[in-house]
């Protein structure tokens, strides 16, 4: 079990020694919990969720406590339409998916385009642990200990040209391996996009693992994007292609429902989805709803990216 830990919460945000110490305790516990969750494969759902992950100082000083979700939670309640639109069916339907060999093509407006084998990426960029909140646009959330590396490391390697303004991501298209891609209702393959400065923010990672295990099939094996300040929709799974482009790229959800899903998809409790509120959420494993935080609680790290923008228009 790995012991290295890199938190998404910078030490500058840690407001007291007490909080720092509780986080240090958590760091030790996290490794243990990871192991426990993996060994206790038949633990009830939510069984891993008893250890405080981190306390995020909110506007009033302290937000609600975050608790790490169990491996079972994280791999049994998944949006992955390539397999199914039923979140509880994805695990079983993805059981036989073979995620290797797998290549990721990185190109477009770059000086050094290259197609990487996924294991080459893992070796080269040395995934670290990143514990992030994941907030789905459907208003449920989890806390997930990813293993991954900053997307910026890969982008720097291929050297975007001065013309590159956006990053476009594409998932695998393979109707033999993804039964859900037989559905004519979605413009496959799944595609997503970020502005280049968003993509370069250190919080944006390519995840290749969960709880120190290779990325499970329901979570987008072998490699997926994670942008924790945005709705989960943006965190595209099963990535095969990353392209630097000049114009804002189309995204699957924006092309299906432009009035419901914008390009940005930043978590924003003040901007409702046309059909439901985004001001609160259901954390998997908890009974009461909790308030949704601006930028999912990562305001300090990302708010500057949107300075001067009307976040109601650019939803
Ligand atoms: N390729 C692909 N990526 C995807 C999706 C999908 O259906 N296909 N669903 C998205 C949505 S809506 C969410 S909430 C997250 C869920 O990630 P998780 O199952 O690892 O929690 O994946 C995102 N990435
Ligand atoms: Mo989602």
Coordinates of N, CA and C in Angstrom, one line a residue, residues 1-4 26-43 47-49 51 68-72 74 129 131 145 147 210-213:
X1 N 0.9 -1.2 0.0 CA 0.0 0.0 0.0 C 0.9 1.2 0.0
X2 N 0.5 2.2 -0.8 CA 1.3 3.4 -0.9 C 1.1 4.3 0.3
X3 N 2.1 5.1 0.6 CA 1.9 6.0 1.8 C 2.0 7.4 1.4
X4 N 2.5 7.7 0.2 CA 2.7 9.1 -0.2 C 1.4 9.7 -0.3
X26 N -5.3 11.7 9.6 CA -6.1 11.1 8.5 C -5.1 10.5 7.5
X27 N -4.0 11.2 7.2 CA -3.1 10.7 6.2 C -2.7 9.3 6.6
X28 N -2.4 9.1 7.8 CA -2.0 7.7 8.3 C -3.2 6.8 8.1
X29 N -4.3 7.3 8.5 CA -5.5 6.4 8.4 C -5.9 6.1 7.0
X30 N -5.6 7.1 6.1 CA -6.1 6.9 4.7 C -5.5 5.6 4.1
X31 N -4.2 5.4 4.4 CA -3.5 4.3 3.8 C -4.1 3.0 4.4
X32 N -4.4 3.0 5.7 CA -5.0 1.9 6.3 C -6.4 1.6 5.8
X33 N -7.2 2.7 5.7 CA -8.5 2.5 5.2 C -8.5 2.0 3.8
X34 N -7.6 2.4 2.9 CA -7.5 2.0 1.6 C -7.4 0.5 1.6
X35 N -6.5 0.0 2.4 CA -6.2 -1.4 2.5 C -7.4 -2.1 3.0
X36 N -8.0 -1.5 4.1 CA -9.2 -2.1 4.7 C -10.3 -2.3 3.7
X37 N -10.6 -1.2 3.0 CA -11.7 -1.3 2.0 C -11.4 -2.3 1.0
X38 N -10.2 -2.5 0.6 CA -9.9 -3.5 -0.5 C -10.0 -4.9 0.1
X39 N -9.6 -5.1 1.3 CA -9.7 -6.4 1.9 C -11.1 -6.8 2.2
X40 N -11.8 -5.8 2.8 CA -13.2 -6.1 3.2 C -14.1 -5.9 2.0
X41 N -14.0 -6.8 1.1 CA -14.7 -6.6 -0.2 C -16.2 -6.7 0.1
X42 N -16.6 -7.3 1.2 CA -18.1 -7.4 1.4 C -18.6 -6.5 2.4
X43 N -17.8 -5.5 2.8 CA -18.2 -4.4 3.7 C -19.5 -3.7 3.2
X47 N -19.3 1.6 4.3 CA -18.5 1.1 5.4 C -17.1 1.8 5.5
X48 N -16.6 2.3 4.4 CA -15.3 3.0 4.5 C -15.5 4.4 4.9
X49 N -16.7 4.8 5.0 CA -16.9 6.3 5.2 C -17.0 6.7 6.6
X51 N -14.0 7.8 8.4 CA -12.8 8.6 8.8 C -12.9 10.0 8.2
X68 N -14.2 10.1 3.6 CA -13.8 9.3 2.4 C -14.8 8.3 2.1
X69 N -15.3 8.2 0.9 CA -16.2 7.1 0.5 C -15.4 5.8 0.4
X70 N -16.2 4.7 0.6 CA -15.5 3.4 0.5 C -15.3 3.0 -1.0
X71 N -14.4 2.0 -1.2 CA -14.1 1.5 -2.5 C -15.4 1.0 -3.1
X72 N -16.2 0.4 -2.3 CA -17.5 -0.2 -2.8 C -18.4 0.9 -3.3
X74 N -17.5 3.8 -4.4 CA -16.9 4.5 -5.5 C -17.0 3.6 -6.8
X129 N -1.3 10.4 -4.7 CA -2.6 10.4 -4.2 C -3.2 11.8 -4.1
X131 N -6.9 13.3 -2.9 CA -8.3 13.1 -2.4 C -9.1 14.3 -2.8
X145 N -10.3 9.0 -3.2 CA -8.8 9.0 -3.2 C -8.2 8.5 -4.5
X147 N -5.5 8.2 -7.6 CA -4.0 8.2 -7.9 C -3.9 8.8 -9.3
X210 N -7.5 4.3 -8.0 CA -8.3 4.7 -6.9 C -7.9 3.8 -5.7
X211 N -7.7 4.4 -4.5 CA -7.3 3.6 -3.3 C -6.0 2.8 -3.6
X212 N -5.1 3.4 -4.5 CA -3.9 2.7 -4.7 C -4.0 1.5 -5.7
X213 N -5.2 1.2 -6.2 CA -5.4 0.1 -7.1 C -5.5 0.7 -8.5

